[in-house]
Amino acid sequence: MFQAVYLDKPADRLEAGIRALPDDALPEGDVLVRVEWSTLNYKDGLAITGKAPVVRKYPMVPGIDFAGTVEASQHPAWQPGDRVLLNGWGVGEGHWGGLAQKARVRGDWLLARPENLSARQCMAIGTAGYTAMLCVLALERHGVLADSGEVLVTGAAGGVGSVAIQLLARRGYRVVASTGRIEAAGEYLRGLGAAEVIDRAQFSAPGKPLGRERWAGAVDSVGSHTLANVCATTRYGGVVTACGLAGGMDLPATVAPFILRGVTLAGIDSVMAPLPLRQAAWTALAAEIDTDKLDDMTRVIPLAEAIPAAAELIAGQVRGRLVVDVNA
Ligand code: NDP
């Protein structure tokens, strides 16, 4: 038996609780993993609160990522005792996920955990941090380098934003953090490496097709008017990486930044990202993440607390990252 967050929807009403489940209830897969740590990502918050149709079938064990140790394997790449992690691939959405003490998944979905990071540190980074690195790699692939100019990070005090600031600052970028929590989180954001902290309100309302050019690049986890205004204020030839929808899924923009300033809007998806890109992101994270800063931005919660914390996360009240000790 193992403990898991368990979502069910009898009579169209979402129920979320902790359940003890037998191993043979686990879905099909060629690798059985003893999960040590998981995390609460924005998408897990949506799944647990039911605020968006993230879960594709019920009952579901949520949790889009986990870190643990292989217990049994029919997959040629993995042996019992191997230290693994998983992000995405529809786990926690269509296949039982990581907010549990055990998971059975396809071996092709697993990555070896970096040697220098513990299971807990891998999950402190989690899908949010791995996505932040995908954004950084995309900025560089499109030619935005440390000396190109300022890089804006929106949703700065959230999980993706917090890790993005740290990674960009370490690579030498001048990072401007946009947040709705200047008073509460300003010092925290500067501690992560933000050179300047600005009020997100300036991006929240409908704006003009083009504004004063400022950003060489941007990491946007907010979407909607924020993303439109960020594109409108990006410099000629700049690059905006769009990875999130914390402020809305719409994009009320014009084509002006793209056709008049050659701005590139680069979409970032972590769920189905191909293996070489994942490996590159985790290799770079293992080399560059500051584990002291990572600790500062992380709160540890036990499995049962994942349910109330989900609502807090969706309300934008969580600072940094929530790591889930599935065995507590
Ligand atoms: P968090 O909840 O940790 O952070 C989101 C942050 O966005 C908040 O902390 C807040 O930052 C800001 N925010 C929240 N609501 C609003 C609003 N209404 N208007 C403006 N800003 C707002 O989530 P994550 O960082 O984990 O994820 C951020 C987004 O990225 C989510 O939409 C998530 O689904 C997406 N994502 C996408 C991935 C992909 O593969 N493309 C992978 C991982 C995440 P502040 O208080 O500083 O203003």
mmCIF file of N, CA and C and ligand atoms in Angstrom, residues 42 127-128 131 155-161 178-181 200 221-222 243-247 268-271 313 318 320, ligand 1:
data_model
loop_
_atom_site.group_PDB
_atom_site.id
_atom_site.type_symbol
_atom_site.label_atom_id
_atom_site.label_comp_id
_atom_site.label_asym_id
_atom_site.label_seq_id
_atom_site.Cartn_x
_atom_site.Cartn_y
_atom_site.Cartn_z
ATOM 1 N N TYR A 42 2.040 25.084 -10.413
ATOM 2 C CA TYR A 42 0.780 25.787 -10.724
ATOM 3 C C TYR A 42 -0.246 24.814 -11.311
ATOM 4 N N THR A 127 9.304 21.254 -11.978
ATOM 5 C CA THR A 127 8.933 21.647 -13.344
ATOM 6 C C THR A 127 9.037 23.162 -13.513
ATOM 7 N N ALA A 128 8.738 23.912 -12.448
ATOM 8 C CA ALA A 128 8.834 25.374 -12.556
ATOM 9 C C ALA A 128 10.272 25.794 -12.888
ATOM 10 N N THR A 131 11.414 24.660 -16.308
ATOM 11 C CA THR A 131 10.818 25.522 -17.338
ATOM 12 C C THR A 131 11.544 26.870 -17.394
ATOM 13 N N GLY A 155 5.713 37.617 -13.132
ATOM 14 C CA GLY A 155 5.346 36.580 -12.147
ATOM 15 C C GLY A 155 6.547 36.265 -11.281
ATOM 16 N N ALA A 156 7.298 37.339 -10.958
ATOM 17 C CA ALA A 156 8.657 37.173 -10.435
ATOM 18 C C ALA A 156 8.741 36.393 -9.132
ATOM 19 N N ALA A 157 7.776 36.591 -8.231
ATOM 20 C CA ALA A 157 7.874 35.920 -6.929
ATOM 21 C C ALA A 157 7.324 34.501 -6.963
ATOM 22 N N GLY A 158 6.796 34.073 -8.117
ATOM 23 C CA GLY A 158 6.317 32.704 -8.258
ATOM 24 C C GLY A 158 7.468 31.739 -8.509
ATOM 25 N N GLY A 159 7.115 30.478 -8.751
ATOM 26 C CA GLY A 159 8.134 29.441 -8.914
ATOM 27 C C GLY A 159 9.005 29.639 -10.145
ATOM 28 N N VAL A 160 8.374 29.776 -11.323
ATOM 29 C CA VAL A 160 9.152 29.967 -12.556
ATOM 30 C C VAL A 160 9.961 31.250 -12.441
ATOM 31 N N GLY A 161 9.303 32.334 -11.998
ATOM 32 C CA GLY A 161 9.965 33.633 -11.920
ATOM 33 C C GLY A 161 11.159 33.615 -10.987
ATOM 34 N N SER A 178 9.210 41.807 -12.276
ATOM 35 C CA SER A 178 7.881 42.425 -12.191
ATOM 36 C C SER A 178 7.015 41.602 -11.243
ATOM 37 N N THR A 179 6.483 42.276 -10.219
ATOM 38 C CA THR A 179 5.726 41.550 -9.203
ATOM 39 C C THR A 179 4.545 42.376 -8.700
ATOM 40 N N GLY A 180 3.547 41.684 -8.173
ATOM 41 C CA GLY A 180 2.440 42.365 -7.501
ATOM 42 C C GLY A 180 2.707 42.507 -6.019
ATOM 43 N N ARG A 181 3.889 42.035 -5.582
ATOM 44 C CA ARG A 181 4.196 42.018 -4.139
ATOM 45 C C ARG A 181 5.493 42.777 -3.848
ATOM 46 N N ARG A 200 3.889 45.098 -11.130
ATOM 47 C CA ARG A 200 3.277 44.419 -12.281
ATOM 48 C C ARG A 200 2.066 45.165 -12.826
ATOM 49 N N SER A 221 5.523 34.426 -17.373
ATOM 50 C CA SER A 221 4.706 33.299 -16.896
ATOM 51 C C SER A 221 3.279 33.756 -16.604
ATOM 52 N N VAL A 222 2.907 34.953 -17.095
ATOM 53 C CA VAL A 222 1.619 35.539 -16.732
ATOM 54 C C VAL A 222 0.601 35.511 -17.879
ATOM 55 N N CYS A 243 5.716 31.248 -21.256
ATOM 56 C CA CYS A 243 5.558 29.892 -20.713
ATOM 57 C C CYS A 243 4.339 29.737 -19.840
ATOM 58 N N GLY A 244 3.634 30.828 -19.484
ATOM 59 C CA GLY A 244 2.578 30.633 -18.492
ATOM 60 C C GLY A 244 1.339 31.466 -18.694
ATOM 61 N N LEU A 245 0.372 31.205 -17.835
ATOM 62 C CA LEU A 245 -0.941 31.867 -17.943
ATOM 63 C C LEU A 245 -1.499 32.252 -16.578
ATOM 64 N N ALA A 246 -0.598 32.586 -15.646
ATOM 65 C CA ALA A 246 -1.067 32.898 -14.288
ATOM 66 C C ALA A 246 -2.031 34.089 -14.278
ATOM 67 N N GLY A 247 -1.934 34.959 -15.285
ATOM 68 C CA GLY A 247 -2.845 36.108 -15.358
ATOM 69 C C GLY A 247 -3.952 35.914 -16.366
ATOM 70 N N ILE A 268 7.263 28.221 -24.924
ATOM 71 C CA ILE A 268 8.029 27.273 -24.103
ATOM 72 C C ILE A 268 7.085 26.215 -23.554
ATOM 73 N N ASP A 269 7.346 24.959 -23.876
ATOM 74 C CA ASP A 269 6.557 23.858 -23.311
ATOM 75 C C ASP A 269 7.487 22.869 -22.625
ATOM 76 N N SER A 270 7.179 22.584 -21.372
ATOM 77 C CA SER A 270 8.028 21.641 -20.642
ATOM 78 C C SER A 270 7.506 20.212 -20.728
ATOM 79 N N VAL A 271 6.200 20.068 -20.995
ATOM 80 C CA VAL A 271 5.561 18.745 -20.843
ATOM 81 C C VAL A 271 6.065 17.742 -21.879
ATOM 82 N N LEU A 313 -1.696 28.506 -3.821
ATOM 83 C CA LEU A 313 -0.851 28.681 -5.007
ATOM 84 C C LEU A 313 -1.631 29.370 -6.125
ATOM 85 N N VAL A 318 1.702 32.043 -2.848
ATOM 86 C CA VAL A 318 2.906 31.283 -2.503
ATOM 87 C C VAL A 318 4.123 32.012 -3.055
ATOM 88 N N GLY A 320 7.949 31.664 -4.219
ATOM 89 C CA GLY A 320 8.946 30.654 -4.582
ATOM 90 C C GLY A 320 8.320 29.293 -4.807
HETATM 91 P P1 NDP B 1 3.256 30.397 -9.253
HETATM 92 O O1 NDP B 1 1.863 30.389 -8.785
HETATM 93 O O2 NDP B 1 4.347 29.958 -8.354
HETATM 94 O O3 NDP B 1 3.645 31.863 -9.765
HETATM 95 C C1 NDP B 1 2.818 32.618 -10.585
HETATM 96 C C2 NDP B 1 3.084 34.082 -10.294
HETATM 97 O O4 NDP B 1 2.400 34.866 -11.274
HETATM 98 C C3 NDP B 1 2.543 34.564 -8.959
HETATM 99 O O5 NDP B 1 3.418 34.288 -7.913
HETATM 100 C C4 NDP B 1 2.396 36.042 -9.217
HETATM 101 O O6 NDP B 1 3.676 36.644 -9.109
HETATM 102 C C5 NDP B 1 2.003 36.088 -10.694
HETATM 103 N N1 NDP B 1 0.548 36.212 -10.858
HETATM 104 C C6 NDP B 1 -0.407 35.421 -10.320
HETATM 105 N N2 NDP B 1 -1.634 35.846 -10.690
HETATM 106 C C7 NDP B 1 -1.439 36.937 -11.466
HETATM 107 C C8 NDP B 1 -2.308 37.826 -12.143
HETATM 108 N N3 NDP B 1 -3.643 37.685 -12.098
HETATM 109 N N4 NDP B 1 -1.752 38.832 -12.863
HETATM 110 C C9 NDP B 1 -0.416 38.997 -12.910
HETATM 111 N N5 NDP B 1 0.460 38.179 -12.288
HETATM 112 C C10 NDP B 1 -0.050 37.167 -11.578
HETATM 113 O O7 NDP B 1 3.270 29.528 -10.596
HETATM 114 P P2 NDP B 1 4.559 28.994 -11.405
HETATM 115 O O8 NDP B 1 5.623 29.997 -11.378
HETATM 116 O O9 NDP B 1 4.862 27.614 -11.005
HETATM 117 O O10 NDP B 1 3.935 28.932 -12.861
HETATM 118 C C11 NDP B 1 3.678 30.145 -13.550
HETATM 119 C C12 NDP B 1 2.925 29.869 -14.838
HETATM 120 O O11 NDP B 1 3.759 29.109 -15.700
HETATM 121 C C13 NDP B 1 1.645 29.068 -14.660
HETATM 122 O O12 NDP B 1 0.657 29.563 -15.539
HETATM 123 C C14 NDP B 1 2.049 27.669 -15.072
HETATM 124 O O13 NDP B 1 0.957 26.918 -15.556
HETATM 125 C C15 NDP B 1 3.047 27.967 -16.154
HETATM 126 N N6 NDP B 1 3.982 26.885 -16.401
HETATM 127 C C16 NDP B 1 4.089 26.455 -17.687
HETATM 128 C C17 NDP B 1 4.960 25.460 -18.005
HETATM 129 C C18 NDP B 1 5.128 25.096 -19.430
HETATM 130 O O14 NDP B 1 5.540 23.974 -19.734
HETATM 131 N N7 NDP B 1 4.856 25.998 -20.351
HETATM 132 C C19 NDP B 1 5.683 24.736 -16.963
HETATM 133 C C20 NDP B 1 5.588 25.325 -15.632
HETATM 134 C C21 NDP B 1 4.712 26.353 -15.378
HETATM 135 P P3 NDP B 1 3.895 38.040 -8.334
HETATM 136 O O15 NDP B 1 3.226 37.882 -7.007
HETATM 137 O O16 NDP B 1 5.382 38.175 -8.241
HETATM 138 O O17 NDP B 1 3.255 39.096 -9.170
#
